[in-house]
Short mmCIF file of C-alpha atoms and ligand atoms in Angstrom, two decimals:
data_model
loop_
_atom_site.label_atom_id
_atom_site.label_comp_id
_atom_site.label_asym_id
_atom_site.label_seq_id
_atom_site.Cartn_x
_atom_site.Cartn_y
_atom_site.Cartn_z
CA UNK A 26 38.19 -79.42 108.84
CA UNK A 27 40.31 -81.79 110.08
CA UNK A 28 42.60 -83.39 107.27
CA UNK A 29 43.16 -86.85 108.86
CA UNK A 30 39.65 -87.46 109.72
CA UNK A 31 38.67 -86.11 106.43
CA UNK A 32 41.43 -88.39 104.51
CA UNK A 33 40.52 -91.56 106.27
CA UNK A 34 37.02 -91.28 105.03
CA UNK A 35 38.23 -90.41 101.48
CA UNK A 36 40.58 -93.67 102.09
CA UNK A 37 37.56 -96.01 103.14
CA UNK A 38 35.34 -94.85 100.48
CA UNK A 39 38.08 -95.30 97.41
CA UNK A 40 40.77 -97.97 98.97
CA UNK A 41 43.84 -98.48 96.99
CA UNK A 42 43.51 -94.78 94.82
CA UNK A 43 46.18 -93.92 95.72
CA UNK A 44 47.76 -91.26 92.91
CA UNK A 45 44.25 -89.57 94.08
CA UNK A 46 44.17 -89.56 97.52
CA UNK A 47 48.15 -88.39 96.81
CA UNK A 48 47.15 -85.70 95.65
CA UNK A 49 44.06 -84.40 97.97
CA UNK A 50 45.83 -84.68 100.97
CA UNK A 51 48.96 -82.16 99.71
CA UNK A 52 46.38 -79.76 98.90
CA UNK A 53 44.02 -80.22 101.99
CA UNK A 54 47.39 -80.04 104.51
CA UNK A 55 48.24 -76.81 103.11
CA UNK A 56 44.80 -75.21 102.86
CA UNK A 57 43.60 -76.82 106.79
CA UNK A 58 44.21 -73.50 108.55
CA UNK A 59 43.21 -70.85 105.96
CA UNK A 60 40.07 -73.33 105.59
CA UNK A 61 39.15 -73.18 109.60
CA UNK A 62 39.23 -69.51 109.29
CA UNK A 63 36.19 -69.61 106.49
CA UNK A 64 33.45 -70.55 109.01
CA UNK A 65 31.15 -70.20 106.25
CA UNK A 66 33.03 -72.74 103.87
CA UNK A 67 32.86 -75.26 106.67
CA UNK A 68 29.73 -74.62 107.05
CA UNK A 69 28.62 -75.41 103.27
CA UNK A 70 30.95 -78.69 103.39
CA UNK A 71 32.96 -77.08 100.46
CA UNK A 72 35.90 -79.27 100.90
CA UNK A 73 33.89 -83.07 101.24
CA UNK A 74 32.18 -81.61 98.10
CA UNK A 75 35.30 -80.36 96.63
CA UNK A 76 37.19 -83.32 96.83
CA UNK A 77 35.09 -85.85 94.91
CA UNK A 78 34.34 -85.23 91.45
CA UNK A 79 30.72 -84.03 90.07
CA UNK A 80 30.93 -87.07 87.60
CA UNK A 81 33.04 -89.54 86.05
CA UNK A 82 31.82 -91.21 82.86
CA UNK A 83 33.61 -94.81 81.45
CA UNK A 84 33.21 -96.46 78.51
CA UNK A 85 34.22 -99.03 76.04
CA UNK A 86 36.00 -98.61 72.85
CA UNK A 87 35.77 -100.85 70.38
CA UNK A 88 38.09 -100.42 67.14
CA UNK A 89 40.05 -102.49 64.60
CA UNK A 90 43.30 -103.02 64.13
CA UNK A 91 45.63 -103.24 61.01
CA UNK A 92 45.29 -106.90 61.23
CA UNK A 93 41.94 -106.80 60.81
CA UNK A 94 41.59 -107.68 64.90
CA UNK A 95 39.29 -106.09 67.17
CA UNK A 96 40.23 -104.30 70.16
CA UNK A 97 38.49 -103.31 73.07
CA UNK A 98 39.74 -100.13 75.33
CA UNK A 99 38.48 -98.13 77.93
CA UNK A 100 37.87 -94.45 78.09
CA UNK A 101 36.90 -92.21 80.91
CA UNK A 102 36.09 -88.65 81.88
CA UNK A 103 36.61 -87.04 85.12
CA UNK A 104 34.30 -84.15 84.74
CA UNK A 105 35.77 -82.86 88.23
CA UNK A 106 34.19 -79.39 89.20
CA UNK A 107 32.60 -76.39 87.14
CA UNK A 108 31.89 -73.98 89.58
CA UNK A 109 33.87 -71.15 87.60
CA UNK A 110 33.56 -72.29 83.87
CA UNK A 111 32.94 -75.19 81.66
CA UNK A 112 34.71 -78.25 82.50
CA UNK A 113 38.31 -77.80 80.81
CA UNK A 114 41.51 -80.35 80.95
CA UNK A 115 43.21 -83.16 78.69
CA UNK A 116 42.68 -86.62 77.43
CA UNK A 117 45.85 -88.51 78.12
CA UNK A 118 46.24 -92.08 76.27
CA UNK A 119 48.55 -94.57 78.00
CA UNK A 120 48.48 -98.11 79.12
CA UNK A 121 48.37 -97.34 83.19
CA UNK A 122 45.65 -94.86 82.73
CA UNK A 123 43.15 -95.42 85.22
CA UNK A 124 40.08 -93.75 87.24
CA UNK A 125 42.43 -93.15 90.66
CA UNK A 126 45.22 -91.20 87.63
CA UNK A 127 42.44 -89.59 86.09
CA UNK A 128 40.74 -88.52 89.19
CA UNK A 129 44.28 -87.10 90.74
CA UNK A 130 44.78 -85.34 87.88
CA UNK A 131 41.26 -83.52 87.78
CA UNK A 132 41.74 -82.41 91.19
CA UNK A 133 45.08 -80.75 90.20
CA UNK A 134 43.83 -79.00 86.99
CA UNK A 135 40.36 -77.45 89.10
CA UNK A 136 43.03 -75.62 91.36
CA UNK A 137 45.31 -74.94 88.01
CA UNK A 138 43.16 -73.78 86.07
CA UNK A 139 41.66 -71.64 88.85
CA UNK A 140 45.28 -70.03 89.18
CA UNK A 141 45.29 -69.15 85.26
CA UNK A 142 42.58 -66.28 85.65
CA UNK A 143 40.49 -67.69 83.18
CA UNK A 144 36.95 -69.11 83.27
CA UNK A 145 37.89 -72.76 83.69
CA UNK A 146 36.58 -75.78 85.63
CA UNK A 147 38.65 -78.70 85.83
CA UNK A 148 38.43 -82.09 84.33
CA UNK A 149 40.82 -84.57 82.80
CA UNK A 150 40.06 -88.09 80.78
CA UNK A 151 41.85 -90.47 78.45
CA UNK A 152 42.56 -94.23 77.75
CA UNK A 153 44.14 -96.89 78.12
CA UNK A 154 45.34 -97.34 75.07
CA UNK A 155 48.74 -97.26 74.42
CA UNK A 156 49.87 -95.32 71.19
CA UNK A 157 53.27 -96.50 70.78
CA UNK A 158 53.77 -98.77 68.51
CA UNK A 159 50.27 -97.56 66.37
CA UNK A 160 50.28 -96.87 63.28
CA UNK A 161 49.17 -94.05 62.16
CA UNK A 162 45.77 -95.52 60.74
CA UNK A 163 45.26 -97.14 64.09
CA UNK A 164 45.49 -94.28 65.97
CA UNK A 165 42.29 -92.45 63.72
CA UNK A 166 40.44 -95.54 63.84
CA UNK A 167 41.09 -95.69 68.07
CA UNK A 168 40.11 -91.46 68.40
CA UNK A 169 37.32 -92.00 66.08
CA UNK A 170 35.50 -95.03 68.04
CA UNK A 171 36.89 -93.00 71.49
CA UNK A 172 35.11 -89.64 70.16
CA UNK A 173 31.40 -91.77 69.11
CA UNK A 174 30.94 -92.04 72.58
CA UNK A 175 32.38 -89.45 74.03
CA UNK A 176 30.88 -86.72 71.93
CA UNK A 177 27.72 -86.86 74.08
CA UNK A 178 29.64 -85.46 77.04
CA UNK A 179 31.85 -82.47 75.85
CA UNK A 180 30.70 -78.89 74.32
CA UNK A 181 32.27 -75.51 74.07
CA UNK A 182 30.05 -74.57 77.04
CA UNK A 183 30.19 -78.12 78.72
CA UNK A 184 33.17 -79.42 78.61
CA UNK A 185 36.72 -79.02 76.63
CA UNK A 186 39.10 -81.69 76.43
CA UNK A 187 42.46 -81.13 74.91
CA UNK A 188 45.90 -83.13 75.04
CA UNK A 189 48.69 -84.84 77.51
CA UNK A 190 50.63 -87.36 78.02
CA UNK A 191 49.85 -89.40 74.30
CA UNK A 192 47.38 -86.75 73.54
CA UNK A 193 49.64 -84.28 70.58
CA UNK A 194 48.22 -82.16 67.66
CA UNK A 195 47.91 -85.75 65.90
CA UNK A 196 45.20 -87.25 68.03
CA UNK A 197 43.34 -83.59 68.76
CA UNK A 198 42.99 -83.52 64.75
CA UNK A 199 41.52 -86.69 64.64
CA UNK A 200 39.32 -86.34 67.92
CA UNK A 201 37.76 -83.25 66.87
CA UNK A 202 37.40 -83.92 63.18
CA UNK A 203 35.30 -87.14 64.53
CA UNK A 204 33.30 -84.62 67.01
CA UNK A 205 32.81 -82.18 64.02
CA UNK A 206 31.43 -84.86 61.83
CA UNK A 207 29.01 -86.17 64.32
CA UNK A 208 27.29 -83.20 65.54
CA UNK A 209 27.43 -81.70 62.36
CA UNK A 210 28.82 -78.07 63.41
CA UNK A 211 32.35 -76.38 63.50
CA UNK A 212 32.16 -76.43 67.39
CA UNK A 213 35.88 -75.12 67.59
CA UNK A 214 35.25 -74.75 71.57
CA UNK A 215 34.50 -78.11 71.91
CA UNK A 216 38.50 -79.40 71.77
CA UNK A 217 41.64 -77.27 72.04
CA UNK A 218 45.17 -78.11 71.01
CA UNK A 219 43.82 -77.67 67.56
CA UNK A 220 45.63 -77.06 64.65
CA UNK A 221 46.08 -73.54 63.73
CA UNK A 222 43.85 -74.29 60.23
CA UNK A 223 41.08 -75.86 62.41
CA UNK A 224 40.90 -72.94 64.86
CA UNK A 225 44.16 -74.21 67.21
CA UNK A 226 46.27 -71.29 68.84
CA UNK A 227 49.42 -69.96 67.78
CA UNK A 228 51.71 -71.12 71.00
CA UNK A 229 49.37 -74.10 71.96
CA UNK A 230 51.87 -76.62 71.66
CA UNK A 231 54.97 -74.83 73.11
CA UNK A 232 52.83 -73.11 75.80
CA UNK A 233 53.56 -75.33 79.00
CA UNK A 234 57.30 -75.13 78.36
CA UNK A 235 57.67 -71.82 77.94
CA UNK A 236 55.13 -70.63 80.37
CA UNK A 237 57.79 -73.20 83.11
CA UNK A 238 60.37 -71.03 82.08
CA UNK A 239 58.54 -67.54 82.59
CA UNK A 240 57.40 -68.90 85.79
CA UNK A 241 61.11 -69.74 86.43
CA UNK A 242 62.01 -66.01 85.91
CA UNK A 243 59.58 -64.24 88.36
CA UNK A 244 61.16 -66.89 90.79
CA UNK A 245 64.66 -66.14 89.72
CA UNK A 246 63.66 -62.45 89.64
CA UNK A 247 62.41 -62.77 93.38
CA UNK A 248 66.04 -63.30 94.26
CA UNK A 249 67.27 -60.40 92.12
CA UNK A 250 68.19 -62.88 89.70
CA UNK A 251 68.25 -63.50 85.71
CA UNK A 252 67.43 -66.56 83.69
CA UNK A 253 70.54 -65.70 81.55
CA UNK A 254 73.55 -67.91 82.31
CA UNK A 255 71.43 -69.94 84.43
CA UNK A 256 71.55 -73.70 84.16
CA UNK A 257 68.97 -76.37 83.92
CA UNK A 258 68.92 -80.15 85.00
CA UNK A 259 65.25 -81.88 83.52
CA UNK A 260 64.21 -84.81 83.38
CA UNK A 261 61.68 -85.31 79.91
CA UNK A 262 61.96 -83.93 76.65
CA UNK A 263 58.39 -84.62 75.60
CA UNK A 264 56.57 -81.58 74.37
CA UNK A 265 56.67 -79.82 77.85
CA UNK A 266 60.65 -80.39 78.19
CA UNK A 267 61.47 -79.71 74.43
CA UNK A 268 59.25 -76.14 75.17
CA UNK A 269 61.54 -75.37 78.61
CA UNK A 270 64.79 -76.25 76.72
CA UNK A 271 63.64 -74.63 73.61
CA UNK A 272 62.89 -71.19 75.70
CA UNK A 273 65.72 -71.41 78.00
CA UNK A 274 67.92 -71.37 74.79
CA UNK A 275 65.98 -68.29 73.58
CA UNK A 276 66.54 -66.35 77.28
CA UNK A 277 70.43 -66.97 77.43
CA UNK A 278 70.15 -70.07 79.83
CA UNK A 279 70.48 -73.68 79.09
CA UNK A 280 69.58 -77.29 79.66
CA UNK A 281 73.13 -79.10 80.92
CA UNK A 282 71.73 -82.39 82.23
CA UNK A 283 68.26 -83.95 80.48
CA UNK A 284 66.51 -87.84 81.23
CA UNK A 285 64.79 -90.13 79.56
CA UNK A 286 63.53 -93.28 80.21
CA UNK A 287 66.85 -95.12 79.12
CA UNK A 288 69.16 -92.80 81.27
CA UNK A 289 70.54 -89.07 81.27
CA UNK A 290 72.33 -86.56 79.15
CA UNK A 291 74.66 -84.78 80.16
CA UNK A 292 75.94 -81.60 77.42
CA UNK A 293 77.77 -78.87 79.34
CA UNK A 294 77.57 -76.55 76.24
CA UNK A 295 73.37 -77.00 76.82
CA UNK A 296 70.88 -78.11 74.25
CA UNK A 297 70.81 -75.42 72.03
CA UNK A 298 70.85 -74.52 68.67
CA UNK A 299 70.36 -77.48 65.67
CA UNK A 300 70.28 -79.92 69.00
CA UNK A 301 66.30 -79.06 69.45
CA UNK A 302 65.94 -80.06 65.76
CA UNK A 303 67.83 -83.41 66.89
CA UNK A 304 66.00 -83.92 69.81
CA UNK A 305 62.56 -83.66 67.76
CA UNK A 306 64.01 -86.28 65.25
CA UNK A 307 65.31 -88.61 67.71
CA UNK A 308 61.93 -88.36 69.49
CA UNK A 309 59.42 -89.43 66.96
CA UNK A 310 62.14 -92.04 65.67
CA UNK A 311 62.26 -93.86 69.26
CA UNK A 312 60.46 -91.73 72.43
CA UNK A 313 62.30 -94.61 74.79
CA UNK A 314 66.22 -93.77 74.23
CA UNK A 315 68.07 -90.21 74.55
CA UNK A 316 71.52 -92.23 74.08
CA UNK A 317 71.78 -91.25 70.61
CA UNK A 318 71.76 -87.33 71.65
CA UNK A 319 74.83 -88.26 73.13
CA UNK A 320 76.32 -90.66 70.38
CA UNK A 321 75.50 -87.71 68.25
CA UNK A 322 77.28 -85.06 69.66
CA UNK A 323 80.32 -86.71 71.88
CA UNK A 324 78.31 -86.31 75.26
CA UNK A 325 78.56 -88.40 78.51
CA UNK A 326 75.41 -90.91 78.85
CA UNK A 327 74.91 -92.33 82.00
CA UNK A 328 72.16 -95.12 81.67
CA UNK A 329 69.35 -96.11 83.80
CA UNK A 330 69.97 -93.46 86.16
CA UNK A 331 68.17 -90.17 86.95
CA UNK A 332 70.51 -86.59 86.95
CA UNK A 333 69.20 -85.64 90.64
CA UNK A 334 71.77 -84.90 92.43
CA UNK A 335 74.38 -83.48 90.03
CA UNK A 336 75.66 -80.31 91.56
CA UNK A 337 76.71 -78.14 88.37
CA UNK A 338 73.20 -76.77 87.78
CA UNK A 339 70.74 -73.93 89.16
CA UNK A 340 67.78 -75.61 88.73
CA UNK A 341 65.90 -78.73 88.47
CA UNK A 342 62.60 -78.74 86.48
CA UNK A 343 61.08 -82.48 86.77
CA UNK A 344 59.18 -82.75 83.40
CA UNK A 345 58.59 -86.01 82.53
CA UNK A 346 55.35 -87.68 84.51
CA UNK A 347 54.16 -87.96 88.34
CA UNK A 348 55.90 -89.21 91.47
CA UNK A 349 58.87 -89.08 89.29
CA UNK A 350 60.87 -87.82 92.65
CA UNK A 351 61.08 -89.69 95.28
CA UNK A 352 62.60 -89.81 98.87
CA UNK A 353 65.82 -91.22 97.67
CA UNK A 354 66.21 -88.70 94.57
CA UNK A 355 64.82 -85.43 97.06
CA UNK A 356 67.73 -86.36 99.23
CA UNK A 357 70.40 -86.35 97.13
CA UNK A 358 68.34 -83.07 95.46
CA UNK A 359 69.34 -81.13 98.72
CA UNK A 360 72.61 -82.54 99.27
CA UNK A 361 73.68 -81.23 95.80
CA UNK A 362 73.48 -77.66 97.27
CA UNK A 363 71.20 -76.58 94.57
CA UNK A 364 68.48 -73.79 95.60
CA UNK A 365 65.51 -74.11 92.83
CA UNK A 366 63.36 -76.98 92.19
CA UNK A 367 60.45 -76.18 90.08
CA UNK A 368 58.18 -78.77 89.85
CA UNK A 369 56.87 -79.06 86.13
CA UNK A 370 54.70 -82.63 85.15
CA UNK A 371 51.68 -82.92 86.89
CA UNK A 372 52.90 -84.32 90.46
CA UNK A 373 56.47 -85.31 89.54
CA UNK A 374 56.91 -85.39 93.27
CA UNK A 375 55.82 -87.49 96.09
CA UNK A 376 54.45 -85.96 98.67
CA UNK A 377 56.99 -87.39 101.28
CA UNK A 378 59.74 -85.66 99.26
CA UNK A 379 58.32 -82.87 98.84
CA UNK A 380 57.78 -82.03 102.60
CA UNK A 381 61.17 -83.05 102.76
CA UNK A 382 62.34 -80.38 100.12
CA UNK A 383 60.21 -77.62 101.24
CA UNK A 384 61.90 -77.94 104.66
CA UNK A 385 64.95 -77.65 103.23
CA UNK A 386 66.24 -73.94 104.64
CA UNK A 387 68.05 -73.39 101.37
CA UNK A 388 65.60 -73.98 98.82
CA UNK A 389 63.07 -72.57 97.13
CA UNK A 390 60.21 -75.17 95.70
CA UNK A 391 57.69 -74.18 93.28
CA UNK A 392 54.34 -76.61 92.50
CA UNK A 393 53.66 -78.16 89.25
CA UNK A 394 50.18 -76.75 89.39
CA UNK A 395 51.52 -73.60 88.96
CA UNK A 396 54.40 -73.90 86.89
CA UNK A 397 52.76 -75.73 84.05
CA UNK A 398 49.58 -73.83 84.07
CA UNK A 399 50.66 -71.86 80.78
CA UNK A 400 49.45 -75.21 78.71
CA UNK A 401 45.95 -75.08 79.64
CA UNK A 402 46.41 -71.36 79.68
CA UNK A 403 46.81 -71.09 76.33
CA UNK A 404 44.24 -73.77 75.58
CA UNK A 405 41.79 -71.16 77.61
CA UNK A 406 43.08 -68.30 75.02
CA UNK A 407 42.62 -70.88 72.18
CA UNK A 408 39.03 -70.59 73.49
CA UNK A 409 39.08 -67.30 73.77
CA UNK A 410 39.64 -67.04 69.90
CA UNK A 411 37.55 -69.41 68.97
CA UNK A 412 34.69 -67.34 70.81
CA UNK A 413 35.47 -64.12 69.00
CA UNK A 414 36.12 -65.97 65.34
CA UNK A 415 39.89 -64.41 65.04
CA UNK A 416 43.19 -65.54 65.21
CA UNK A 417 45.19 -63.27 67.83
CA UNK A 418 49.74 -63.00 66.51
CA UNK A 419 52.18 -65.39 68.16
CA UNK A 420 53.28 -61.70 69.87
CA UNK A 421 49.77 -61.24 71.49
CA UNK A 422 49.31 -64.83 72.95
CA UNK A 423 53.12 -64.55 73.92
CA UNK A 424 52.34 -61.28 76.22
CA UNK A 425 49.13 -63.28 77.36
CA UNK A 426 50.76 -66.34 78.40
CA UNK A 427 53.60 -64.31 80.05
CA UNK A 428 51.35 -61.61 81.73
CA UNK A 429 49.43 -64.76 83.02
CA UNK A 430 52.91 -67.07 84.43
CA UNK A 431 53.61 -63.32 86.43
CA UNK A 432 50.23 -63.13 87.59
CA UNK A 433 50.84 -66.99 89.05
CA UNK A 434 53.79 -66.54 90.78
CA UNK A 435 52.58 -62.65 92.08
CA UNK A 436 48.90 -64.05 93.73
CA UNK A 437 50.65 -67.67 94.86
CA UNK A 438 53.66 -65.30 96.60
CA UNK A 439 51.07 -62.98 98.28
CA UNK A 440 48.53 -65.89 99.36
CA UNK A 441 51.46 -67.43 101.16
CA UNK A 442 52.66 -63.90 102.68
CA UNK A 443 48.77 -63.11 104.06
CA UNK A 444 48.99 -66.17 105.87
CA UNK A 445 52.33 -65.75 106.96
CA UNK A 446 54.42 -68.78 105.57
CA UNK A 447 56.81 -66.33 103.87
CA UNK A 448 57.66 -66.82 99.98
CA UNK A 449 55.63 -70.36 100.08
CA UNK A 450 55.22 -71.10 96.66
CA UNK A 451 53.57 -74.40 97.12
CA UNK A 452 51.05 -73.42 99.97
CA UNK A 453 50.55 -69.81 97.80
CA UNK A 454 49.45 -71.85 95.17
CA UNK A 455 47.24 -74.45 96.82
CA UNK A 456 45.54 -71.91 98.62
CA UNK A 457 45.11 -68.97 95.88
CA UNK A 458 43.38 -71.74 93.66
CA UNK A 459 41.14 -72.95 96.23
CA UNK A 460 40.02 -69.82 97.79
CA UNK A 461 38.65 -68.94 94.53
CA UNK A 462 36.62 -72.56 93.43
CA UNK A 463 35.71 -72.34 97.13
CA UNK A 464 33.93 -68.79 97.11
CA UNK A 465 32.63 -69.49 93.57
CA UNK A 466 30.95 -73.01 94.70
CA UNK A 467 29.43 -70.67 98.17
CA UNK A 468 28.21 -68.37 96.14
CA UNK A 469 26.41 -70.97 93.81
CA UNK A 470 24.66 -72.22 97.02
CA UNK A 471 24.74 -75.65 98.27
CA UNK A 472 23.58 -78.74 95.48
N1 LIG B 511 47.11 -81.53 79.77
C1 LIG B 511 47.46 -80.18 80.07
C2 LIG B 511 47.49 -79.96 81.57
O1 LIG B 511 47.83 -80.85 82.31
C3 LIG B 511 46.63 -79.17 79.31
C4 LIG B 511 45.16 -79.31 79.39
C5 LIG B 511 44.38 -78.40 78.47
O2 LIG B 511 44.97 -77.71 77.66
O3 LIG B 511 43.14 -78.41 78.59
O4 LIG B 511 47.26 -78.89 82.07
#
């Protein structure tokens, strides 16, 4: 394989995807030489087949507003690659969704879900609608036109969407009570991110977050480290941020510096305690602003700017959505000194800056794909369940999720070791993930 000959033919045949071909050429440059050593996987094409998707489906949803308007969106699903289970990754629901988003993140979640263990193929779909603003009636009436049509595409065996960005227990509810009604069976399979009295998992919704901060520990633990006293600089407090600050708090550490779209926090005493609560509140009153965190409790808000950079922290988790990090914020990232940045949204970095980070001597940079792999982790062991008819304690999902974040970091660490790039946590990860869609799709024999 050659990666630049292989990218410009990717670039000719989809011009102007860019979020896609983003994020195919940061996996293919780290996989190139462990690829040419797989004459057999050349052989079969396994990476021009990997790279495009088995199917996407779009369509048009149609659905009425509280004024009585109609309103046409689009939906989509990236049904990416099954080679080693049922297709498996969320529905997101925001205005810029579109095929070249989708498709990026499809590719991501094959390799991510690949890392988790568990039989998963990757897919990922959504709309773009844009929920804010809804109401509450309009948001049923959108997931129950979205769910006619796309009923005919998912299955516990086929294909099983859950949430993301505009995706929360809210919409799954309505989704799969619409899917329910229509085939006429309790399918739980068919959806995860349930809730718990439909078949959902106990963990599901703080899963991601906390499996970030287990992650965080192995890496922390690498360097004969502890999470205790450690301190945290995000940027989100969606779901996946409220989960990191929300476990951090829980192991001893904290969150000191937190961004939203309307500027950053900055709380040196960490957001712990009744803050969560407060965060939650603030949250579904206004998802835009994280000033009133601050007016709150006496903090320093700096607005419109991002905390990379500040030099009182540990770590930096990005949480909040892709390419998030750029070259100007990855430079002032490694001039602040600080060692860890653990990628956590689905590509919250581009991939200029993060060459430039992972040549940075003094850091250590860990991959989204592996550090947020807990969410659709747990959605696997919400499957799981839902397979056996029972309902495992918050204590046995818990050891799952964490046995599973170890298991991450341990084969990503050792991948990178075999092929001698030392403790190469983003390579490790890239390459343990392929290496096993790659000898499941050889196996399966060429179509
Ligand atoms: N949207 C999440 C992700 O990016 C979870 C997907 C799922 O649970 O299927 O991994």
């Amino acid at each position: 394989m050659n990666v630049n000959n292989l990218m410009a033919e990717l670039e000719r045949k989809h011009p102007g995807e860019n979020e896609y071909l983003q994020a195919v050429r940061e996996v293919l440059e780290s996989i190139e030489e462990v690829y040419n050593q797989h004459p057999e996987f050349e052989k079969a094409k396994i990476v021009e087949r990997l790279v495009e998707p088995d199917r996407i489906f779009t369509f048009r949803v149609t659905w009425v507003d509280d004024k009585g308007e109609v309103q046409t969106n689009l939906g989509y699903r990236v049904q990416f690659n099954s080679a080693i289970g049922p297709y498996k990754g969320g529905l997101r629901f925001h205005k810029a969704v579109n095929p070249s988003m989708l498709k990026f993140l499809g590719f991501e979640q094959t390799f991510k879900n690949a890392l988790t263990t568990l039989p998963m193929g990757g897919a990922k779909g959504g709309s773009d609608f844009n929920p804010k603003g809804k109401s509450d009636r309009e948001v049923m009436r959108f997931c129950q036109a979205f769910m006619t049509e796309f009923h005919r595409h998912i299955g516990q065996d086929i294909d099983c969407p859950a949430g993301d960005v505009g995706v929360g227990g809210r919409e799954v509810g309505y989704l799969y009570g619409q899917y329910r009604r229509i085939v006429g069976a309790a399918e739980f399979g068919a959806m995860s991110g349930k809730a718990i009295c439909t078949g959902g998992s106990i963990l599901r919704p703080e899963a991601t977050g906390f499996g970030a901060v287990y992650y965080l520990r192995e890496v922390l633990k690498h360097d004969g480290k502890e999470v205790k006293g450690i301190r945290v600089a995000m940027s989100g407090y969606g779901n996946v941020g409220w989960g990191i600050m929300k476990k951090a708090a829980e192991l001893g550490a904290k969150v000191t510096y937190f961004a939203g779209p309307d500027g950053y926090i900055h709380d040196p005493d960490g957001v712990v305690g009744e803050k969560l609560d407060f965060i939650l509140e603030m949250r579904a009153k206004d998802p835009m602003h994280c000033k009133p965190y601050a007016d709150k409790y006496g903090v320093e808000f700096v607005p419109g700017e991002k905390c990379w950079g500040v030099k009182d922290v540990d770590v930096y988790m990005p949480a909040a959505t892709q390419n998030d990090v750029r070259m100007e914020s990855a430079e002032k990232i490694a001039a602040s000194g600080v060692k860890y940045y653990i990628e956590v949204a689905n590509m919250p970095t581009t991939n200029d800056a993060l060459n430039y980070l992972r040549a940075q001597k003094h850091m250590v940079v860990a991959p989204s794909k592996a550090v947020n792999a807990g969410g659709v982790g747990v959605s696997g062991l919400e499957m799981s369940q839902n397979s056996e008819r029972l309902v495992w304690t918050a204590e046995e999902v818990d050891a799952q999720l964490h046995k599973m974040m170890k298991n991450i970091h341990k084969v990503s660490a050792e991948a990178a070791e075999e092929y001698g790039l030392g403790y190469d946590l983003v390579a490790g990860a890239n390459i343990a993930g392929f290496k096993k869609v790659a000898q499941a799709m050889y196996e399966q024999g060429v179509f």
